[in-house]
Amino acid sequence: MAWPTSNTGAGSRTTLTDLRSRPVTELPGVGPRIEAALGDLGIVSLADMISHYPSRHEDLSNVKRISDLRVGERATVVGRVVSTRPVGKPVRGRAPGFSVQLYDGTGYLPTTVWGRGWLLNQLLPDVRVVVSGEVQRRYGIQLVARSIEVIDEEDGTPGPHAGRFVPVYPVNRGIQARRMRTLIHRALDAAGRVLDPLPAEVLLRHGLPSLHDAIHEVHFPTERSRLKAAMRRLIFHELFLMQTGLAARKARLERTTVGDRHAGDGNLLNPYLKGLSFALTAAQERVIGEVLADMRSEKPMRRLLQGDVGSGKTVVAVAALLTAVESGGQGAIMAPTEVLAEQHYLSISGALAELPVNVVLLTGSQSASERRAALGAIESGEAHLVIGTHALIQKGVEFHDLSLVVVDEQHRFGVSQRTLFKEKGRVRPDTLVLTATPIPRTLSLTLYGDLEVSIIDELPPGRKPVQTRIVDLAERHEAYEEVRKELGAGRQAYVICPLVEESEALEDVRAAEELYEELDREIFPERRVGLLHGRMKAADKREVMASFRAGATEVLVSTVVVEVGVDVPNASAIVIEGAERFGLSQLHQLRGRVCRGLHPPKCYLVADPRTEDSEQRLEAISRYQDGFKLSEVDLAIRGEGTLFGSRQSGMPDLKVAQLLRDLDVLVEARREAFTLVAKDPTLKNPDHRPLRREIRELLGANVEWLFRE
Ligand code: ADP
Ligand code: MG
């Protein structure tokens, strides 16, 4: 495909790096006021300016004549302003707006615009605008605008009506669409020919236009097919850079580290597997095979194990840990909460009681003498398996010969923590990361793009779907009547308190205590009710969990501390109070507490949904059992911005790509990136230097080491 080059500034050539160092104030018309307004939008340099892409394009070929509008449809109309008037009173909590009367030669259209009052001084009579929104009936028809933009030309900037597509920009009070377009035009002129950091052959293979052409087309579209190709190019661009970064990181680790070549002979693993009270599922067998093969090789293992709540990931972890011990090393498993660490300690040391394996627990709340003993055993190598919380990666913990690290329920940790073990031990310990599935496939390709992935896609036989019911706040006693029946049949139940901050603030603890009192005194006076929250002393928590596990406590009132991993098979019902406030993956994890027994499990979501999002979440959780499905729904509800918003992910923010929508591009970009890095791991080929520089600038100083030989 031939892409005619744009004729603007054809003489000079610039790199994005250059453009990043040139301030917007260089452009004519950018004084302190505009500079500040641009700054609010995150636009500081010429590079920011030209990559301030439209949030979407309005297709003017679909413009309707006012006389053809139908009530109920969504439509785009181009017309001239006849008059405007403010709409005085806020309606139902919305900001006041204004009404603008439009005329397009076929009829008049009253148009309501909410908010955006600052547009009023631009909407003078006879100014041409494009509006789109919903046609409603109101004394005839009116349009409720979703977007409105002035489209008249100004001093030589190609107007949007030159083509059929009007770019719609993210703007704010201080800078309006028309000005934005003028400034972008000037910035593109000033920039000249922008050099492309992506290798030409990659672009050719995928029929993608150059960066320069794509940027021009997106801001000043000429025709539909080109605009589409330009968008695709920008999406590919982002994803390719990200994937190349991941590929380089993986290559770097593989080239510079050696792992332990585990040579277990099965003297611990075989008796452990034989002693299990159940047969492994085919998926567990397969995944254990994948993990052990990695451990045997000299390459350090970096593997993510995904498996839905209750799919039996712990057995896989123990198999790996025993293999480490058989080979003369030590194994460690890090859990996100003390409750879970304790549970792993109890169940794993129980399962290994007959085997010559020393299991040691290390948590932050142990007494000084317990801690000293644990640390001593870890350092001398007397401790074969170490189970703990974050305490494992704190200063003062010295392993004798750590050769395998299992990180359980990874999604509760920041991504960065999974690498913290690397300095311990002589060789890099193999790493196995376990996670239940709030990670859709798209994300595991990105956040975890440098890990191998194993998936347990099968639940142990006989698991029954959890009957999930949404219960109105006013009818919450009905949920407790159902629970009473379960208790009568000898089973146990969890009651989860309304959402508690991660920190478990004091007022939340008070709310938990109140709920406990109510259940203990009024609702289930005849039953033994226990309370568990994050602020309790470790010994008290241990006691409460032990009593619940033993069946002595029949109802456990708890904050989200039981969210992950807790496994009490006799518990068959869970009531979640204030369910509208929980995230979807949290609800799924909580519900997972009751899917492990033989009895048909029940989940009651006591809820008072007030937002559309919480309604959608509740609807999804009552409809789907599958964690993969739920995580995709979750991503769709929350939007992806939130996932990459935090810098802790170590990922550049995505500006144009959307992982769910652009999965096909992601897969292509990933393949190209990994192929490229396989051929040129440090990107030292002169053709790849611009790419290397771009990745470095995007990912920041923390990837400096990526390309070191
Ligand atoms: P998760 O993947 O959520 O960590 P666990 O490893 O805690 O799940 O396992 C959940 C429950 O299922 C445990 O009680 C465990 O003993 C049981 N389990 C694991 N594998 C099997 C199997 N193959 N057949 C029957 N029960 C199993
Ligand atoms: Mg688990």
XYZ file of C-alpha atoms and ligand atoms in Angstrom:
737
model
C 0.000 0.000 0.000
C 1.403 3.387 -0.931
C 0.977 6.186 1.524
C 1.419 9.610 -0.029
C 3.338 11.700 2.403
C 1.740 14.761 3.785
C 3.206 17.888 2.287
C 3.504 19.809 5.522
C 7.069 20.570 6.481
C 8.414 17.936 4.156
C 11.912 19.326 4.356
C 12.857 18.799 8.002
C 12.931 15.518 9.941
C 12.371 15.175 13.651
C 12.260 12.437 16.190
C 9.682 12.132 18.935
C 12.521 12.708 21.357
C 13.179 16.130 19.850
C 9.514 16.962 20.016
C 9.366 16.030 23.674
C 11.943 18.675 24.446
C 10.156 21.456 22.558
C 7.568 23.297 24.690
C 4.129 24.224 23.387
C 4.951 27.868 24.031
C 7.006 27.692 20.865
C 3.764 27.772 18.898
C 2.246 31.097 17.882
C -0.829 31.815 19.941
C 0.237 29.931 23.072
C 0.511 32.465 25.850
C 0.454 31.772 29.575
C -3.306 31.224 29.676
C -3.385 28.651 26.889
C -0.209 27.080 28.196
C -1.907 26.525 31.540
C -5.053 25.130 29.933
C -2.987 22.731 27.840
C -1.021 21.775 30.936
C -4.271 20.756 32.604
C -4.787 18.314 29.761
C -1.270 16.968 30.208
C 0.031 18.730 27.107
C 3.405 20.311 27.676
C 5.518 19.568 24.639
C 5.005 19.463 20.899
C 5.045 15.676 21.154
C 2.131 15.841 23.617
C 0.333 18.215 21.311
C 0.464 16.060 18.203
C -0.398 12.943 20.156
C -3.441 14.533 21.748
C -5.575 12.280 19.634
C -9.304 12.740 19.162
C -11.359 10.589 21.482
C -13.498 9.657 18.500
C -14.572 10.816 15.073
C -17.990 11.989 14.099
C -18.995 10.638 10.709
C -20.540 13.502 8.814
C -21.700 11.227 6.032
C -24.297 10.008 8.498
C -25.585 13.465 9.166
C -29.362 13.667 9.207
C -31.545 16.454 8.015
C -33.599 17.935 10.822
C -36.822 17.235 8.941
C -35.947 13.493 8.854
C -35.291 12.997 12.572
C -37.275 10.336 14.434
C -37.996 10.238 18.127
C -35.787 7.743 19.957
C -32.920 7.568 17.473
C -29.363 8.739 17.940
C -28.398 11.207 15.297
C -25.815 13.708 14.171
C -26.953 17.030 12.788
C -25.058 19.936 11.256
C -26.765 23.302 11.530
C -26.366 26.981 12.241
C -27.048 28.595 15.581
C -30.223 30.649 15.662
C -30.275 31.499 19.361
C -29.199 30.208 22.739
C -30.530 30.466 26.265
C -29.294 29.047 29.545
C -31.354 26.310 31.151
C -31.534 27.691 34.616
C -32.278 24.969 37.090
C -30.214 21.863 37.569
C -32.346 18.902 36.651
C -32.011 15.780 38.806
C -28.629 16.676 40.141
C -27.111 17.502 36.786
C -25.184 20.688 36.174
C -27.283 23.351 34.517
C -26.790 23.670 30.803
C -28.227 25.589 27.930
C -30.529 25.216 25.026
C -29.501 26.108 21.518
C -31.849 26.477 18.586
C -30.390 25.099 15.341
C -31.479 25.510 11.732
C -30.235 23.442 8.796
C -32.455 24.563 5.934
C -34.962 21.766 6.504
C -36.178 22.694 9.956
C -35.510 24.016 13.465
C -34.151 21.839 16.242
C -34.085 22.820 19.901
C -31.009 21.156 21.382
C -30.315 20.722 25.076
C -26.718 20.609 26.267
C -25.971 19.745 29.890
C -22.983 21.403 31.479
C -20.392 22.945 29.186
C -21.736 26.441 29.855
C -18.408 27.836 28.740
C -19.345 27.007 25.157
C -22.056 29.653 25.193
C -19.848 32.570 24.251
C -18.798 30.727 21.097
C -22.262 29.799 19.956
C -23.104 33.109 18.343
C -25.864 33.322 15.763
C -24.947 31.827 12.402
C -21.992 29.812 13.717
C -21.989 26.307 12.285
C -21.988 23.391 14.719
C -22.167 19.635 14.616
C -24.190 18.020 17.378
C -25.008 14.442 18.114
C -27.269 12.930 20.673
C -30.649 11.425 21.232
C -33.841 12.666 19.634
C -36.597 13.030 22.216
C -40.191 14.167 22.100
C -40.841 17.442 23.876
C -43.269 19.948 22.388
C -42.360 18.503 19.029
C -38.857 17.097 18.994
C -35.636 18.100 20.635
C -32.132 16.755 20.687
C -30.326 15.986 23.928
C -26.719 16.458 22.889
C -23.962 14.078 23.787
C -21.465 16.207 21.928
C -21.498 19.618 20.338
C -18.719 21.210 18.411
C -18.191 24.394 16.432
C -16.957 23.524 12.972
C -16.301 26.816 11.315
C -12.921 27.414 9.775
C -10.379 29.660 11.308
C -7.253 31.140 9.811
C -6.260 28.493 7.317
C -6.638 25.365 9.482
C -8.214 22.686 7.360
C -11.739 22.530 8.665
C -13.189 19.213 9.677
C -15.797 19.467 6.983
C -13.006 19.151 4.429
C -13.399 15.432 5.023
C -16.430 13.572 6.269
C -14.949 12.807 9.668
C -14.845 15.331 12.428
C -12.342 14.544 15.135
C -13.757 15.114 18.603
C -11.087 16.113 21.111
C -10.881 15.831 24.830
C -11.028 19.507 25.768
C -11.659 21.542 28.890
C -12.979 24.904 29.921
C -9.795 26.746 29.064
C -9.356 25.444 25.574
C -11.987 24.687 23.053
C -12.193 22.291 20.188
C -11.576 24.768 17.443
C -8.520 26.222 19.124
C -7.240 22.751 19.838
C -7.415 21.833 16.190
C -5.612 25.021 15.173
C -2.849 24.366 17.670
C -2.440 20.776 16.577
C -2.198 21.952 13.013
C 0.528 24.414 13.939
C 2.344 21.800 15.972
C 2.331 19.378 13.060
C 3.709 22.101 10.828
C 6.406 22.995 13.310
C 7.296 19.344 13.805
C 8.023 18.622 10.177
C 8.508 15.067 9.103
C 8.245 12.800 12.173
C 10.578 9.834 12.108
C 9.049 6.452 12.750
C 10.523 4.424 15.601
C 8.928 1.201 14.369
C 10.944 -0.971 11.963
C 9.819 -0.489 8.368
C 9.534 -4.199 7.683
C 7.058 -4.647 10.534
C 4.882 -1.872 9.137
C 5.086 -3.339 5.690
C 4.091 -6.777 6.889
C 0.977 -5.425 8.525
C 0.068 -2.864 5.887
C 0.363 -0.022 8.365
C 0.999 3.612 7.447
C 3.965 5.529 8.853
C 3.609 7.279 12.175
C 3.781 10.644 10.461
C 0.941 9.861 8.096
C -1.131 8.202 10.773
C -0.921 11.233 13.035
C -1.922 13.567 10.241
C -4.804 11.385 9.165
C -6.186 11.056 12.657
C -6.242 14.799 13.218
C -7.330 15.750 9.723
C -9.094 12.746 8.263
C -9.422 12.423 4.528
C -11.312 9.227 4.009
C -12.733 6.347 5.940
C -10.295 3.607 4.960
C -7.266 5.784 5.664
C -8.627 6.908 8.975
C -9.199 3.288 9.944
C -5.673 2.321 8.942
C -4.291 5.299 10.831
C -6.130 4.331 14.016
C -4.953 0.792 13.677
C -1.417 2.011 13.271
C -1.576 4.079 16.475
C -3.044 1.170 18.397
C -0.425 -1.178 17.041
C 2.232 1.373 17.916
C 1.310 1.447 21.587
C 0.933 -2.268 21.962
C 4.093 -3.049 20.034
C 6.203 -0.785 22.228
C 4.758 -2.335 25.346
C 5.294 -5.871 24.140
C 8.815 -5.155 22.979
C 9.561 -3.885 26.477
C 8.190 -7.084 27.977
C 10.036 -9.278 25.500
C 13.278 -7.461 26.237
C 12.764 -7.892 29.962
C 12.200 -11.599 29.542
C 15.216 -11.983 27.266
C 17.364 -10.035 29.681
C 16.425 -12.264 32.585
C 17.030 -15.402 30.619
C 20.413 -14.285 29.430
C 21.765 -13.146 32.743
C 20.475 -15.612 35.262
C 20.792 -19.258 35.871
C 18.205 -21.201 37.715
C 18.548 -24.300 39.793
C 18.490 -27.479 37.774
C 16.104 -29.306 40.055
C 16.654 -33.015 39.964
C 14.023 -34.432 42.252
C 13.702 -38.210 42.383
C 10.128 -38.255 43.623
C 10.949 -39.561 47.100
C 8.748 -36.869 48.655
C 6.441 -36.017 45.788
C 5.213 -39.547 45.122
C 4.142 -40.381 48.657
C 2.504 -36.951 48.947
C 0.434 -37.454 45.805
C -0.472 -41.006 46.850
C -1.639 -39.774 50.221
C -4.155 -37.326 48.773
C -7.763 -38.187 49.477
C -8.719 -37.401 45.875
C -7.467 -38.037 42.363
C -5.853 -35.103 40.573
C -7.852 -33.572 37.778
C -6.374 -33.882 34.296
C -5.658 -30.159 34.367
C -3.747 -30.447 37.640
C -1.693 -33.326 36.236
C -0.855 -31.384 33.120
C 0.094 -28.249 35.001
C 2.257 -30.133 37.496
C 4.043 -31.577 34.452
C 4.644 -28.094 33.028
C 5.951 -26.767 36.305
C 8.280 -29.703 36.938
C 9.676 -29.487 33.401
C 10.512 -25.826 33.993
C 12.119 -26.636 37.307
C 14.311 -29.306 35.764
C 15.685 -26.942 33.154
C 18.503 -24.561 33.876
C 16.468 -21.564 32.807
C 14.965 -19.918 35.862
C 11.257 -20.670 35.941
C 8.956 -17.675 35.666
C 5.501 -19.137 35.459
C 2.022 -17.840 36.157
C -0.544 -20.417 37.190
C -4.101 -19.288 36.627
C -6.964 -21.285 37.998
C -10.394 -20.293 39.148
C -11.311 -20.136 42.788
C -11.335 -23.672 44.170
C -9.629 -25.262 41.172
C -6.931 -26.776 43.373
C -3.841 -24.650 42.851
C -2.419 -25.481 46.254
C -1.681 -29.082 45.296
C 0.360 -27.858 42.343
C 2.267 -25.498 44.596
C 3.041 -28.258 47.086
C 4.208 -30.584 44.314
C 6.650 -27.916 43.163
C 7.805 -27.162 46.701
C 8.497 -30.834 47.391
C 10.504 -31.088 44.185
C 12.657 -28.214 45.391
C 13.246 -29.954 48.701
C 14.038 -33.280 47.004
C 16.718 -31.490 45.038
C 18.326 -30.219 48.203
C 16.922 -26.694 48.094
C 14.430 -24.756 50.139
C 10.974 -23.714 49.021
C 8.935 -20.733 50.155
C 5.300 -19.807 49.682
C 4.157 -16.261 50.253
C 0.483 -15.569 50.977
C -1.188 -12.151 51.010
C -2.798 -12.423 54.455
C -1.909 -13.969 57.788
C -5.140 -15.929 57.790
C -4.183 -17.551 54.521
C -0.565 -18.136 55.528
C -1.763 -19.875 58.676
C -4.188 -21.988 56.716
C -1.484 -23.045 54.278
C 0.763 -23.820 57.203
C -1.857 -26.004 58.891
C -2.940 -27.859 55.779
C 0.511 -28.309 54.262
C 2.242 -29.380 57.466
C -0.715 -31.717 58.045
C -0.413 -33.259 54.604
C 3.338 -33.704 55.020
C 3.242 -34.997 58.580
C 4.529 -38.431 57.603
C 7.335 -37.097 55.411
C 10.780 -35.904 56.475
C 10.018 -32.285 55.614
C 10.346 -29.416 58.057
C 7.706 -26.762 57.549
C 8.182 -23.378 59.179
C 5.803 -20.438 59.471
C 6.968 -16.833 59.316
C 4.530 -13.967 59.783
C 4.762 -10.448 61.095
C 2.812 -11.135 64.256
C 4.888 -13.929 65.739
C 6.480 -13.412 69.112
C 10.152 -12.487 69.207
C 11.182 -15.976 70.241
C 9.033 -17.708 67.602
C 10.504 -15.396 65.036
C 14.058 -15.979 66.151
C 13.565 -19.725 65.961
C 12.004 -19.487 62.500
C 14.751 -17.218 61.170
C 17.414 -19.534 62.544
C 15.882 -22.568 60.870
C 15.529 -20.692 57.578
C 19.154 -19.610 57.633
C 20.602 -22.964 58.652
C 18.558 -24.818 56.058
C 16.838 -26.876 58.731
C 13.564 -25.402 57.465
C 12.767 -27.064 54.157
C 9.536 -25.253 53.427
C 8.825 -21.755 54.628
C 5.283 -20.450 54.617
C 4.636 -16.809 55.318
C 3.370 -13.390 54.494
C 5.290 -10.320 53.367
C 7.457 -11.015 56.351
C 9.334 -13.388 54.041
C 10.761 -10.592 51.968
C 11.706 -8.302 54.772
C 15.224 -7.539 55.852
C 16.881 -10.063 58.087
C 15.416 -13.104 56.361
C 18.329 -15.128 55.007
C 17.662 -18.381 53.271
C 20.193 -21.140 53.296
C 19.485 -22.177 49.727
C 16.187 -20.904 48.399
C 15.454 -22.523 45.068
C 11.707 -22.062 44.586
C 9.350 -19.261 45.454
C 5.588 -19.616 45.175
C 3.589 -16.407 45.366
C -0.038 -17.214 46.149
C -2.938 -15.034 45.010
C -0.701 -12.673 43.121
C -3.475 -10.223 42.325
C -3.371 -9.072 45.886
C 0.240 -8.051 45.644
C 1.696 -5.291 43.563
C 3.381 -6.636 40.497
C 6.725 -5.378 41.631
C 6.804 -7.673 44.622
C 7.104 -10.779 42.610
C 10.696 -9.924 41.809
C 11.804 -9.103 45.315
C 13.072 -12.562 45.992
C 15.685 -12.365 43.312
C 18.573 -11.221 45.445
C 18.233 -14.058 47.887
C 20.097 -17.266 47.295
C 23.029 -17.918 45.017
C 21.125 -18.643 41.877
C 17.856 -17.044 40.969
C 15.089 -19.049 42.581
C 12.437 -20.442 40.280
C 9.210 -18.489 40.618
C 5.651 -19.758 40.429
C 2.881 -17.213 40.718
C -0.603 -18.474 41.573
C -3.667 -16.484 40.823
C -7.395 -16.989 40.724
C -8.753 -15.411 37.625
C -9.498 -11.789 37.907
C -7.003 -11.573 35.087
C -8.607 -11.884 31.693
C -6.518 -13.342 28.947
C -5.845 -9.945 27.441
C -4.368 -8.727 30.642
C -2.256 -11.728 31.302
C -0.669 -11.041 27.931
C 0.215 -7.563 29.033
C 0.678 -7.279 32.763
C 2.228 -10.697 32.885
C 3.510 -10.726 29.348
C 6.955 -11.844 30.391
C 5.769 -14.960 32.234
C 4.903 -18.374 30.888
C 1.301 -19.214 31.626
C -0.269 -22.455 32.840
C -3.997 -22.715 33.202
C -6.106 -25.046 35.312
C -9.260 -24.981 33.252
C -11.167 -27.651 35.108
C -12.701 -27.813 38.551
C -12.523 -30.961 40.702
C -15.472 -33.226 39.930
C -18.721 -32.819 41.817
C -18.462 -29.081 42.322
C -21.901 -27.599 42.299
C -22.597 -24.118 41.042
C -23.268 -21.685 43.859
C -26.909 -20.643 43.847
C -26.603 -16.904 43.985
C -29.471 -14.659 44.992
C -29.662 -10.919 45.248
C -31.644 -9.991 48.328
C -33.142 -6.587 48.839
C -31.942 -4.819 51.938
C -35.525 -4.793 53.243
C -35.712 -8.576 52.939
C -32.415 -9.483 54.432
C -34.023 -11.566 57.193
C -35.138 -13.996 54.462
C -31.516 -14.721 53.641
C -30.876 -15.503 57.286
C -33.889 -17.820 57.406
C -32.335 -19.769 54.518
C -29.034 -19.878 56.372
C -30.855 -21.198 59.426
C -31.913 -24.226 57.370
C -28.309 -24.900 56.360
C -27.176 -24.679 59.964
C -29.993 -27.025 60.940
C -28.568 -29.570 58.529
C -25.212 -29.398 60.288
C -23.450 -27.021 57.956
C -21.712 -23.733 58.509
C -21.972 -20.234 57.121
C -20.001 -17.064 56.537
C -21.485 -13.621 56.936
C -19.398 -10.904 55.326
C -19.577 -7.359 56.647
C -20.055 -4.408 54.323
C -16.886 -3.385 52.592
C -13.953 -2.577 54.722
C -11.026 -0.531 53.592
C -7.844 -2.474 53.025
C -6.586 -0.930 56.229
C -9.678 -2.002 58.160
C -10.318 1.369 59.721
C -11.664 1.524 63.251
C -15.171 2.490 62.230
C -15.367 -0.525 59.961
C -14.322 -2.747 62.802
C -17.082 -1.194 64.870
C -19.581 -1.981 62.099
C -18.323 -5.569 62.048
C -18.773 -5.807 65.809
C -22.308 -4.479 65.535
C -23.201 -7.012 62.885
C -21.690 -9.724 65.029
C -23.776 -8.642 68.029
C -26.933 -8.656 65.960
C -26.286 -12.143 64.617
C -25.128 -13.555 67.910
C -27.963 -12.137 70.036
C -30.918 -11.641 67.755
C -30.678 -13.708 64.622
C -28.899 -16.884 65.716
C -29.057 -16.894 69.532
C -29.103 -20.700 69.459
C -25.902 -21.000 67.393
C -22.241 -20.337 68.027
C -21.248 -17.197 66.171
C -17.642 -16.012 65.777
C -16.060 -12.768 64.620
C -12.957 -12.250 62.516
C -11.457 -8.964 61.385
C -8.078 -7.584 60.418
C -7.537 -5.590 63.601
C -7.662 -8.613 65.886
C -4.541 -9.998 67.484
C -2.988 -12.819 65.503
C -3.567 -15.330 68.281
C -7.257 -14.418 68.442
C -7.613 -14.750 64.693
C -5.951 -18.130 64.842
C -8.322 -19.268 67.543
C -11.415 -18.091 65.687
C -10.329 -19.810 62.477
C -9.445 -23.015 64.324
C -12.862 -23.065 65.949
C -14.610 -22.493 62.634
C -12.502 -25.113 60.894
C -13.325 -27.610 63.639
C -17.024 -26.879 63.281
C -17.419 -25.536 66.800
C -18.176 -22.075 65.482
C -21.123 -22.382 63.141
C -21.439 -18.871 61.787
C -18.373 -16.795 61.048
C -18.953 -13.066 60.816
C -15.988 -11.681 58.980
C -14.578 -8.757 57.080
C -12.963 -9.433 53.729
C -9.977 -11.041 55.461
C -11.444 -14.384 54.386
C -11.598 -13.192 50.800
C -8.788 -15.287 49.496
C -8.015 -18.907 49.827
C -9.770 -19.816 53.077
C -10.949 -23.381 52.741
C -13.543 -24.894 55.088
C -15.454 -27.533 53.110
C -18.370 -27.812 55.542
C -19.325 -24.169 54.988
C -22.203 -24.164 52.533
C -23.690 -20.690 52.729
C -22.405 -17.173 52.583
C -24.251 -13.934 53.151
C -22.571 -10.800 51.855
C -23.934 -7.640 53.431
C -23.612 -4.412 51.479
C -22.804 -6.452 48.396
C -23.227 -3.443 46.112
C -20.005 -2.017 47.464
C -17.770 -4.927 46.587
C -15.852 -5.295 43.378
C -16.753 -8.131 41.072
C -13.613 -10.126 41.631
C -14.013 -9.742 45.379
C -17.566 -11.061 45.205
C -16.357 -13.994 43.158
C -13.560 -14.753 45.600
C -15.907 -14.491 48.569
C -18.457 -16.740 46.942
C -15.639 -19.165 46.258
C -15.449 -19.824 50.011
C -18.511 -22.048 49.751
C -17.944 -23.982 46.559
C -15.703 -26.592 48.080
C -18.036 -28.920 49.900
C -20.427 -31.636 48.850
C -23.598 -29.699 49.620
C -25.234 -27.400 47.086
C -23.768 -24.060 48.092
C -25.745 -20.858 48.488
C -24.766 -17.232 48.299
C -26.965 -14.311 49.347
C -26.031 -10.840 48.245
C -27.775 -8.345 50.471
C -27.689 -5.234 48.387
C -29.035 -1.791 47.854
C -27.586 -0.920 44.473
C -27.491 2.780 43.811
C -25.336 3.042 40.757
C -25.576 1.492 37.344
C -22.160 -0.087 37.836
C -23.150 -1.856 41.021
C -26.320 -3.109 39.371
C -24.278 -4.509 36.507
C -21.850 -6.190 38.889
C -24.623 -7.865 40.871
C -26.359 -8.951 37.704
C -23.109 -10.477 36.428
C -22.244 -12.320 39.629
C -25.700 -13.847 39.877
C -25.530 -14.914 36.264
C -22.020 -16.306 35.814
C -19.999 -18.798 37.851
C -16.924 -18.701 35.666
C -14.141 -16.470 36.923
C -12.716 -15.866 33.459
C -16.053 -14.623 32.210
C -16.539 -12.472 35.279
C -13.147 -10.875 34.921
C -13.981 -9.824 31.387
C -17.282 -8.367 32.452
C -15.436 -6.578 35.222
C -12.977 -5.081 32.799
C -15.816 -3.932 30.579
C -17.635 -2.284 33.483
C -14.656 -0.620 35.044
C -13.002 0.433 31.851
C -9.408 -0.247 31.256
C -8.084 3.125 32.227
C -8.180 2.094 35.841
C -5.936 -0.869 35.253
C -3.063 1.093 33.907
C -3.711 4.247 35.815
C -1.275 3.307 38.499
C 2.365 3.465 37.731
C 2.998 0.419 39.841
C 2.092 -1.802 36.945
C 5.303 -0.647 35.307
C 3.366 -0.273 32.079
C 3.037 2.835 30.004
C -0.526 4.128 30.006
C -2.522 3.149 26.987
C -3.936 6.158 25.215
C -5.569 4.707 22.142
C -5.507 0.945 22.517
C -8.255 -0.857 24.393
C -7.237 -4.344 25.315
C -10.586 -6.030 24.962
C -11.497 -4.335 21.728
C -8.028 -4.606 20.236
C -7.141 -8.142 21.214
C -6.341 -9.090 17.614
C -3.889 -6.209 17.262
C -2.390 -7.099 20.620
C -1.738 -10.638 19.497
C -0.082 -9.454 16.263
C 1.983 -6.830 18.043
C 3.075 -9.367 20.603
C 4.183 -11.859 17.976
C 6.178 -9.228 16.095
C 7.740 -7.914 19.284
C 8.886 -11.292 20.504
C 10.227 -12.247 17.055
C 12.185 -9.032 16.872
C 13.668 -9.415 20.341
C 14.569 -13.025 19.665
C 16.725 -11.828 16.745
C 18.099 -8.729 18.398
C 17.697 -8.977 22.174
C 19.344 -5.662 23.027
C 18.016 -3.852 19.941
C 21.531 -2.889 18.971
C 20.960 -3.255 15.238
C 21.063 0.335 13.867
C 17.619 -0.164 12.351
C 16.252 -0.795 15.824
C 17.895 2.100 17.620
C 14.961 4.507 17.259
C 12.734 1.807 18.710
C 15.073 1.221 21.597
C 15.192 4.904 22.365
C 11.407 5.199 22.240
C 10.882 2.294 24.623
C 13.395 3.724 26.995
C 11.645 7.052 27.016
C 8.234 5.545 27.486
C 9.096 3.064 30.169
C 11.406 5.407 32.003
C 14.565 4.859 33.934
C 13.418 1.614 35.478
C 14.107 -0.187 32.230
C 17.589 1.198 31.687
C 18.979 -2.214 32.495
C 16.865 -3.915 29.866
C 19.257 -3.409 27.054
C 22.500 -3.849 28.871
C 24.428 -6.755 27.516
P -7.540 -22.732 45.003
O -7.186 -23.017 43.582
O -8.686 -21.794 45.113
O -6.348 -22.308 45.812
P -7.421 -25.029 46.730
O -6.084 -25.474 46.311
O -7.547 -24.347 48.036
O -8.069 -24.103 45.598
O -8.407 -26.274 46.643
C -9.760 -26.142 46.970
C -10.277 -27.400 47.613
O -10.371 -28.417 46.634
C -9.398 -27.953 48.713
O -10.226 -28.389 49.742
C -8.675 -29.100 48.056
O -8.330 -30.094 48.973
C -9.708 -29.602 47.079
N -9.158 -30.247 45.878
C -8.062 -29.873 45.184
N -7.862 -30.684 44.115
C -8.882 -31.588 44.132
C -9.234 -32.706 43.299
N -8.511 -33.023 42.227
N -10.348 -33.395 43.625
C -11.093 -33.064 44.700
N -10.804 -32.041 45.543
C -9.713 -31.310 45.262
Mg -5.680 -20.878 46.973
